[in-house]
Amino acid sequence: MNAIEITNLKYRYRDGTEALRGISFGVSPGECIALLGPNGSGKSTLLLHLNGLLPEKIAGDSAVKINGAALAAGNLETIRRQVGLVFQDPDDQLFCPTVAEDVAFGPQQLGLSEAEIAARVKLSLAQVGLAGFELRATHHLSHGEKRRACLAGVLACQPAVLVLDEPTSDLDPRGRREFKALLREIPATKVIATHDLELAVELCARTIILDHGEIIADGRTVELLADEPLMLAHGLERPHILHHRHPH
Ligand code: ADP
């Protein structure tokens, strides 16, 4: 059974903008896929559908299934427990005064015991390299630390599917390298929307390219990204990292 199964997903915003125009794909458990496409191609809208943040009900014959369960008004809670979404802007995600309180928020919503919550906070902070940051003020963290704190908060809920929106934007080169290393260690099924083509090559065996709300290509990352005409036609470019490699 696929971890994610999306069938003919369409979505139109209230003002009439058609953001998704019939998207279908499946993701196997443990797969890590890159979602590429120019600004406005529908990446964020798609990610928001994966954990039921958008919309309350899905139109017509569209379907989103997570581990076999179809997203519907009655089971949003179940789906949200399985899908952890890391927002593009950490300041949209962090809202508690201290790091420990923030990371504990998700597990508290799951109704876990105090002891279990404390254990998960400790574990997930260690996992993202923020051991000892428990009492630090979230608004005083560096940008890279904020990203890690957000990831810790999501990991503390132990989701089967991890969805990340531009996880390395605004990070300096070292921050990017460290964050990619962190992501590589996480065994969950991952969908990563990004403009960071090196990240796609390094972490994601498979890439889906979106443009105008449609899937333009779905295949092996090294093959798609080395296809210069394809990349240029959709507002992307062939990454330098592939300039000396041949697709095989
Ligand atoms: P991406 O993440 O690839 O940049 P988005 O999913 O944000 O793309 O946007 C897809 C399309 O939907 C764009 O045309 C965008 O302008 C539009 N859109 C996004 N959010 C809204 C909104 N809240 N209301 C109306 N249109 C929106």
mmCIF file of C-alpha atoms and ligand atoms in Angstrom:
data_model
loop_
_atom_site.group_PDB
_atom_site.id
_atom_site.type_symbol
_atom_site.label_atom_id
_atom_site.label_comp_id
_atom_site.label_asym_id
_atom_site.label_seq_id
_atom_site.Cartn_x
_atom_site.Cartn_y
_atom_site.Cartn_z
ATOM 1 C CA MET A 1 0.000 0.000 0.000
ATOM 2 C CA ASN A 2 1.277 3.462 -0.859
ATOM 3 C CA ALA A 3 2.023 5.923 1.957
ATOM 4 C CA ILE A 4 0.481 8.657 -0.202
ATOM 5 C CA GLU A 5 -1.989 8.132 -3.042
ATOM 6 C CA ILE A 6 -3.312 11.166 -4.873
ATOM 7 C CA THR A 7 -5.929 10.764 -7.571
ATOM 8 C CA ASN A 8 -7.021 13.491 -9.960
ATOM 9 C CA LEU A 9 -6.607 16.206 -7.339
ATOM 10 C CA LYS A 10 -8.102 19.517 -8.374
ATOM 11 C CA TYR A 11 -8.269 22.684 -6.345
ATOM 12 C CA ARG A 12 -9.576 26.126 -7.102
ATOM 13 C CA TYR A 13 -9.149 29.023 -4.657
ATOM 14 C CA ARG A 14 -12.183 31.133 -3.846
ATOM 15 C CA ASP A 15 -11.084 33.885 -6.213
ATOM 16 C CA GLY A 16 -11.215 31.358 -9.078
ATOM 17 C CA THR A 17 -7.472 30.609 -9.331
ATOM 18 C CA GLU A 18 -7.050 27.019 -10.482
ATOM 19 C CA ALA A 19 -4.085 25.924 -8.366
ATOM 20 C CA LEU A 20 -4.247 22.157 -9.017
ATOM 21 C CA ARG A 21 -5.652 20.761 -12.255
ATOM 22 C CA GLY A 22 -5.918 17.003 -11.878
ATOM 23 C CA ILE A 23 -2.836 15.655 -10.134
ATOM 24 C CA SER A 24 -2.223 11.920 -9.639
ATOM 25 C CA PHE A 25 0.743 10.137 -8.096
ATOM 26 C CA GLY A 26 1.639 7.581 -5.444
ATOM 27 C CA VAL A 27 4.508 7.531 -2.960
ATOM 28 C CA SER A 28 5.785 4.265 -1.461
ATOM 29 C CA PRO A 29 6.570 4.032 2.247
ATOM 30 C CA GLY A 30 10.072 5.368 2.934
ATOM 31 C CA GLU A 31 10.418 7.137 -0.412
ATOM 32 C CA CYS A 32 11.836 10.669 -0.458
ATOM 33 C CA ILE A 33 10.557 12.779 -3.326
ATOM 34 C CA ALA A 34 11.366 16.290 -4.462
ATOM 35 C CA LEU A 35 8.548 18.508 -5.646
ATOM 36 C CA LEU A 36 9.914 21.094 -8.056
ATOM 37 C CA GLY A 37 8.321 23.852 -10.076
ATOM 38 C CA PRO A 38 8.379 27.602 -10.531
ATOM 39 C CA ASN A 39 6.657 29.939 -8.082
ATOM 40 C CA GLY A 40 2.918 29.640 -8.365
ATOM 41 C CA SER A 41 3.016 26.136 -9.864
ATOM 42 C CA GLY A 42 0.947 24.668 -7.018
ATOM 43 C CA LYS A 43 3.550 23.104 -4.723
ATOM 44 C CA SER A 44 2.330 24.667 -1.484
ATOM 45 C CA THR A 45 -1.304 24.052 -2.354
ATOM 46 C CA LEU A 46 -0.490 20.383 -2.899
ATOM 47 C CA LEU A 47 1.405 20.126 0.404
ATOM 48 C CA LEU A 48 -1.487 21.695 2.289
ATOM 49 C CA HIS A 49 -3.778 18.986 0.908
ATOM 50 C CA LEU A 50 -1.533 16.261 2.270
ATOM 51 C CA ASN A 51 -2.497 16.891 5.842
ATOM 52 C CA GLY A 52 -5.943 18.251 5.321
ATOM 53 C CA LEU A 53 -5.152 21.909 6.000
ATOM 54 C CA LEU A 54 -6.815 22.663 2.704
ATOM 55 C CA PRO A 55 -9.703 22.184 2.097
ATOM 56 C CA GLU A 56 -12.280 20.692 4.457
ATOM 57 C CA LYS A 57 -13.727 18.643 1.655
ATOM 58 C CA ILE A 58 -12.175 17.520 -1.573
ATOM 59 C CA ALA A 59 -13.982 18.204 -4.819
ATOM 60 C CA GLY A 60 -15.634 15.674 -7.115
ATOM 61 C CA ASP A 61 -13.660 12.552 -7.955
ATOM 62 C CA SER A 62 -10.425 13.912 -6.444
ATOM 63 C CA ALA A 63 -8.924 11.820 -3.653
ATOM 64 C CA VAL A 64 -6.028 12.027 -1.224
ATOM 65 C CA LYS A 65 -5.189 8.851 0.680
ATOM 66 C CA ILE A 66 -2.630 8.536 3.445
ATOM 67 C CA ASN A 67 -1.732 4.942 4.311
ATOM 68 C CA GLY A 68 -4.952 3.857 2.657
ATOM 69 C CA ALA A 69 -7.256 6.253 4.543
ATOM 70 C CA ALA A 70 -9.026 8.797 2.361
ATOM 71 C CA LEU A 71 -8.922 12.389 3.535
ATOM 72 C CA ALA A 72 -12.452 13.372 4.468
ATOM 73 C CA ALA A 73 -14.199 15.613 6.952
ATOM 74 C CA GLY A 74 -14.606 12.716 9.405
ATOM 75 C CA ASN A 75 -10.980 11.672 9.679
ATOM 76 C CA LEU A 76 -8.905 14.843 9.500
ATOM 77 C CA GLU A 77 -7.556 14.129 12.976
ATOM 78 C CA THR A 78 -6.322 10.675 11.965
ATOM 79 C CA ILE A 79 -4.674 12.027 8.824
ATOM 80 C CA ARG A 80 -3.025 14.932 10.636
ATOM 81 C CA ARG A 81 -1.499 12.504 13.109
ATOM 82 C CA GLN A 82 0.190 10.673 10.274
ATOM 83 C CA VAL A 83 1.416 13.639 8.282
ATOM 84 C CA GLY A 84 3.856 16.164 9.725
ATOM 85 C CA LEU A 85 4.104 19.449 7.830
ATOM 86 C CA VAL A 86 7.109 21.731 8.248
ATOM 87 C CA PHE A 87 6.113 25.208 7.029
ATOM 88 C CA GLN A 88 8.244 27.336 4.783
ATOM 89 C CA ASP A 89 8.568 30.121 7.354
ATOM 90 C CA PRO A 90 9.584 28.908 10.831
ATOM 91 C CA ASP A 91 7.972 32.002 12.333
ATOM 92 C CA ASP A 92 4.590 30.687 11.132
ATOM 93 C CA GLN A 93 5.184 27.448 13.015
ATOM 94 C CA LEU A 94 6.868 28.426 16.289
ATOM 95 C CA PHE A 95 4.559 30.148 18.705
ATOM 96 C CA CYS A 96 5.479 29.107 22.262
ATOM 97 C CA PRO A 97 7.896 31.121 24.411
ATOM 98 C CA THR A 98 10.466 28.357 24.822
ATOM 99 C CA VAL A 99 11.808 25.634 22.582
ATOM 100 C CA ALA A 100 10.685 22.819 24.908
ATOM 101 C CA GLU A 101 7.123 24.166 25.093
ATOM 102 C CA ASP A 102 6.982 24.460 21.352
ATOM 103 C CA VAL A 103 8.241 20.937 20.697
ATOM 104 C CA ALA A 104 5.860 19.592 23.372
ATOM 105 C CA PHE A 105 2.808 21.190 21.770
ATOM 106 C CA GLY A 106 2.213 18.504 19.142
ATOM 107 C CA PRO A 107 2.591 15.541 21.512
ATOM 108 C CA GLN A 108 0.271 17.318 23.975
ATOM 109 C CA GLN A 109 -2.382 17.517 21.258
ATOM 110 C CA LEU A 110 -1.968 13.763 20.788
ATOM 111 C CA GLY A 111 -2.963 13.317 24.431
ATOM 112 C CA LEU A 112 0.251 11.579 25.481
ATOM 113 C CA SER A 113 1.319 11.281 29.126
ATOM 114 C CA GLU A 114 3.615 13.909 30.644
ATOM 115 C CA ALA A 115 6.444 11.367 30.850
ATOM 116 C CA GLU A 116 6.028 10.358 27.215
ATOM 117 C CA ILE A 117 5.896 14.011 26.135
ATOM 118 C CA ALA A 118 9.095 14.809 28.062
ATOM 119 C CA ALA A 119 10.833 11.802 26.515
ATOM 120 C CA ARG A 120 9.765 12.778 23.005
ATOM 121 C CA VAL A 121 10.867 16.396 23.456
ATOM 122 C CA LYS A 122 14.287 15.243 24.604
ATOM 123 C CA LEU A 123 14.630 12.705 21.818
ATOM 124 C CA SER A 124 13.520 14.957 18.994
ATOM 125 C CA LEU A 125 15.693 17.881 20.157
ATOM 126 C CA ALA A 126 18.681 15.535 20.219
ATOM 127 C CA GLN A 127 17.704 14.239 16.774
ATOM 128 C CA VAL A 128 17.886 17.751 15.274
ATOM 129 C CA GLY A 129 21.049 18.742 17.150
ATOM 130 C CA LEU A 130 19.300 21.027 19.667
ATOM 131 C CA ALA A 131 19.930 19.049 22.863
ATOM 132 C CA GLY A 132 20.162 21.537 25.724
ATOM 133 C CA PHE A 133 18.031 24.167 23.949
ATOM 134 C CA GLU A 134 14.907 23.370 26.006
ATOM 135 C CA LEU A 135 14.697 26.690 27.848
ATOM 136 C CA ARG A 136 15.916 28.922 25.028
ATOM 137 C CA ALA A 137 13.449 31.547 23.774
ATOM 138 C CA THR A 138 12.179 30.541 20.336
ATOM 139 C CA HIS A 139 12.274 34.131 19.048
ATOM 140 C CA HIS A 140 15.971 34.439 19.886
ATOM 141 C CA LEU A 141 17.035 31.401 17.873
ATOM 142 C CA SER A 142 18.998 31.806 14.655
ATOM 143 C CA HIS A 143 17.164 31.030 11.450
ATOM 144 C CA GLY A 144 18.829 27.626 11.190
ATOM 145 C CA GLU A 145 17.980 26.814 14.794
ATOM 146 C CA LYS A 146 14.360 27.844 14.221
ATOM 147 C CA ARG A 147 14.166 25.435 11.290
ATOM 148 C CA ARG A 148 15.533 22.666 13.483
ATOM 149 C CA ALA A 149 13.106 23.485 16.285
ATOM 150 C CA CYS A 150 10.193 23.270 13.824
ATOM 151 C CA LEU A 151 11.431 19.920 12.603
ATOM 152 C CA ALA A 152 11.802 18.706 16.203
ATOM 153 C CA GLY A 153 8.189 19.690 16.917
ATOM 154 C CA VAL A 154 6.982 17.690 13.946
ATOM 155 C CA LEU A 155 9.232 14.693 14.669
ATOM 156 C CA ALA A 156 7.976 14.610 18.260
ATOM 157 C CA CYS A 157 4.610 13.525 16.846
ATOM 158 C CA GLN A 158 6.342 10.639 15.047
ATOM 159 C CA PRO A 159 4.524 11.085 11.732
ATOM 160 C CA ALA A 160 4.746 8.382 9.062
ATOM 161 C CA VAL A 161 4.874 11.053 6.367
ATOM 162 C CA LEU A 162 6.987 14.192 6.581
ATOM 163 C CA VAL A 163 6.151 17.086 4.296
ATOM 164 C CA LEU A 164 8.538 20.019 4.009
ATOM 165 C CA ASP A 165 7.998 23.316 2.195
ATOM 166 C CA GLU A 166 11.319 24.838 1.083
ATOM 167 C CA PRO A 167 13.271 23.547 4.074
ATOM 168 C CA THR A 168 16.605 25.083 3.058
ATOM 169 C CA SER A 169 15.541 28.504 1.781
ATOM 170 C CA ASP A 170 17.303 31.311 3.694
ATOM 171 C CA LEU A 171 19.893 28.976 5.197
ATOM 172 C CA ASP A 172 23.596 29.669 4.718
ATOM 173 C CA PRO A 173 25.689 26.944 3.029
ATOM 174 C CA ARG A 174 26.671 25.281 6.283
ATOM 175 C CA GLY A 175 23.092 25.444 7.559
ATOM 176 C CA ARG A 176 21.884 23.853 4.327
ATOM 177 C CA ARG A 177 24.451 21.089 4.535
ATOM 178 C CA GLU A 178 23.572 20.335 8.139
ATOM 179 C CA PHE A 179 19.832 20.383 7.527
ATOM 180 C CA LYS A 180 20.162 18.022 4.564
ATOM 181 C CA ALA A 181 22.236 15.630 6.675
ATOM 182 C CA LEU A 182 19.492 15.712 9.299
ATOM 183 C CA LEU A 183 16.758 14.981 6.779
ATOM 184 C CA ARG A 184 18.713 12.084 5.351
ATOM 185 C CA GLU A 185 18.682 10.363 8.747
ATOM 186 C CA ILE A 186 14.899 10.536 9.130
ATOM 187 C CA PRO A 187 13.302 7.289 7.957
ATOM 188 C CA ALA A 188 9.771 8.698 7.337
ATOM 189 C CA THR A 189 8.294 8.970 3.842
ATOM 190 C CA LYS A 190 9.269 12.480 2.721
ATOM 191 C CA VAL A 191 7.878 14.977 0.237
ATOM 192 C CA ILE A 192 10.071 18.057 -0.102
ATOM 193 C CA ALA A 193 8.990 21.105 -2.097
ATOM 194 C CA THR A 194 12.148 22.993 -2.958
ATOM 195 C CA HIS A 195 14.088 25.282 -5.265
ATOM 196 C CA ASP A 196 17.291 23.740 -3.895
ATOM 197 C CA LEU A 197 18.232 21.426 -6.750
ATOM 198 C CA GLU A 198 21.274 20.098 -4.939
ATOM 199 C CA LEU A 199 18.984 18.946 -2.165
ATOM 200 C CA ALA A 200 16.804 17.184 -4.736
ATOM 201 C CA VAL A 201 19.815 15.401 -6.236
ATOM 202 C CA GLU A 202 21.358 14.502 -2.894
ATOM 203 C CA LEU A 203 18.267 13.381 -0.978
ATOM 204 C CA CYS A 204 15.537 12.467 -3.417
ATOM 205 C CA ALA A 205 15.832 9.560 -5.836
ATOM 206 C CA ARG A 206 12.566 10.684 -7.418
ATOM 207 C CA THR A 207 11.337 14.102 -8.531
ATOM 208 C CA ILE A 208 7.944 15.428 -9.554
ATOM 209 C CA ILE A 209 7.882 18.650 -11.568
ATOM 210 C CA LEU A 210 4.763 20.804 -11.365
ATOM 211 C CA ASP A 211 3.813 23.713 -13.575
ATOM 212 C CA HIS A 212 0.458 25.533 -13.784
ATOM 213 C CA GLY A 213 -1.053 23.030 -11.371
ATOM 214 C CA GLU A 214 -0.169 19.979 -13.458
ATOM 215 C CA ILE A 215 2.476 17.278 -13.232
ATOM 216 C CA ILE A 216 4.897 17.871 -16.088
ATOM 217 C CA ALA A 217 7.298 15.057 -15.229
ATOM 218 C CA ASP A 218 7.644 12.313 -12.631
ATOM 219 C CA GLY A 219 10.801 10.228 -12.641
ATOM 220 C CA ARG A 220 14.363 9.738 -11.486
ATOM 221 C CA THR A 221 15.836 12.973 -10.183
ATOM 222 C CA VAL A 222 19.164 12.634 -12.011
ATOM 223 C CA GLU A 223 17.377 12.058 -15.305
ATOM 224 C CA LEU A 224 14.842 14.878 -15.021
ATOM 225 C CA LEU A 225 17.275 17.463 -13.693
ATOM 226 C CA ALA A 226 19.846 16.683 -16.372
ATOM 227 C CA ASP A 227 17.207 17.314 -19.058
ATOM 228 C CA GLU A 228 18.038 20.938 -19.738
ATOM 229 C CA PRO A 229 15.210 21.674 -22.215
ATOM 230 C CA LEU A 230 12.673 20.243 -19.736
ATOM 231 C CA MET A 231 14.094 22.259 -16.863
ATOM 232 C CA LEU A 232 14.292 25.528 -18.812
ATOM 233 C CA ALA A 233 10.773 25.103 -20.187
ATOM 234 C CA HIS A 234 9.424 25.106 -16.629
ATOM 235 C CA GLY A 235 11.350 27.961 -15.097
ATOM 236 C CA LEU A 236 14.055 25.726 -13.641
ATOM 237 C CA GLU A 237 17.674 25.066 -14.558
ATOM 238 C CA ARG A 238 20.017 22.150 -14.786
ATOM 239 C CA PRO A 239 21.967 22.217 -11.505
ATOM 240 C CA HIS A 240 25.757 22.660 -11.587
ATOM 241 C CA ILE A 241 26.096 19.509 -9.550
ATOM 242 C CA LEU A 242 24.895 17.546 -12.605
ATOM 243 C CA HIS A 243 26.999 19.336 -15.196
ATOM 244 C CA HIS A 244 29.704 16.723 -15.078
ATOM 245 C CA ARG A 245 27.412 13.776 -14.701
ATOM 246 C CA HIS A 246 25.559 11.889 -17.359
ATOM 247 C CA PRO A 247 22.163 10.427 -16.664
ATOM 248 C CA HIS A 248 22.338 6.645 -16.598
HETATM 249 P P1 ADP B 1 3.917 27.391 -5.267
HETATM 250 O O1 ADP B 1 3.960 26.831 -3.889
HETATM 251 O O2 ADP B 1 4.405 26.429 -6.310
HETATM 252 O O3 ADP B 1 4.602 28.723 -5.371
HETATM 253 P P2 ADP B 1 1.116 27.883 -4.740
HETATM 254 O O4 ADP B 1 0.497 26.580 -4.383
HETATM 255 O O5 ADP B 1 1.466 28.819 -3.626
HETATM 256 O O6 ADP B 1 2.388 27.640 -5.667
HETATM 257 O O7 ADP B 1 0.151 28.666 -5.727
HETATM 258 C C1 ADP B 1 -0.524 28.045 -6.807
HETATM 259 C C2 ADP B 1 -1.482 29.057 -7.436
HETATM 260 O O8 ADP B 1 -2.515 29.357 -6.508
HETATM 261 C C3 ADP B 1 -0.827 30.388 -7.789
HETATM 262 O O9 ADP B 1 -1.460 30.864 -8.964
HETATM 263 C C4 ADP B 1 -1.151 31.262 -6.606
HETATM 264 O O10 ADP B 1 -1.200 32.619 -6.977
HETATM 265 C C5 ADP B 1 -2.525 30.754 -6.205
HETATM 266 N N1 ADP B 1 -2.805 30.905 -4.763
HETATM 267 C C6 ADP B 1 -2.062 30.477 -3.717
HETATM 268 N N2 ADP B 1 -2.642 30.773 -2.536
HETATM 269 C C7 ADP B 1 -3.798 31.423 -2.846
HETATM 270 C C8 ADP B 1 -4.865 31.975 -2.084
HETATM 271 N N3 ADP B 1 -4.874 31.915 -0.735
HETATM 272 N N4 ADP B 1 -5.891 32.571 -2.741
HETATM 273 C C9 ADP B 1 -5.901 32.618 -4.098
HETATM 274 N N5 ADP B 1 -4.937 32.102 -4.881
HETATM 275 C C10 ADP B 1 -3.903 31.506 -4.274
#
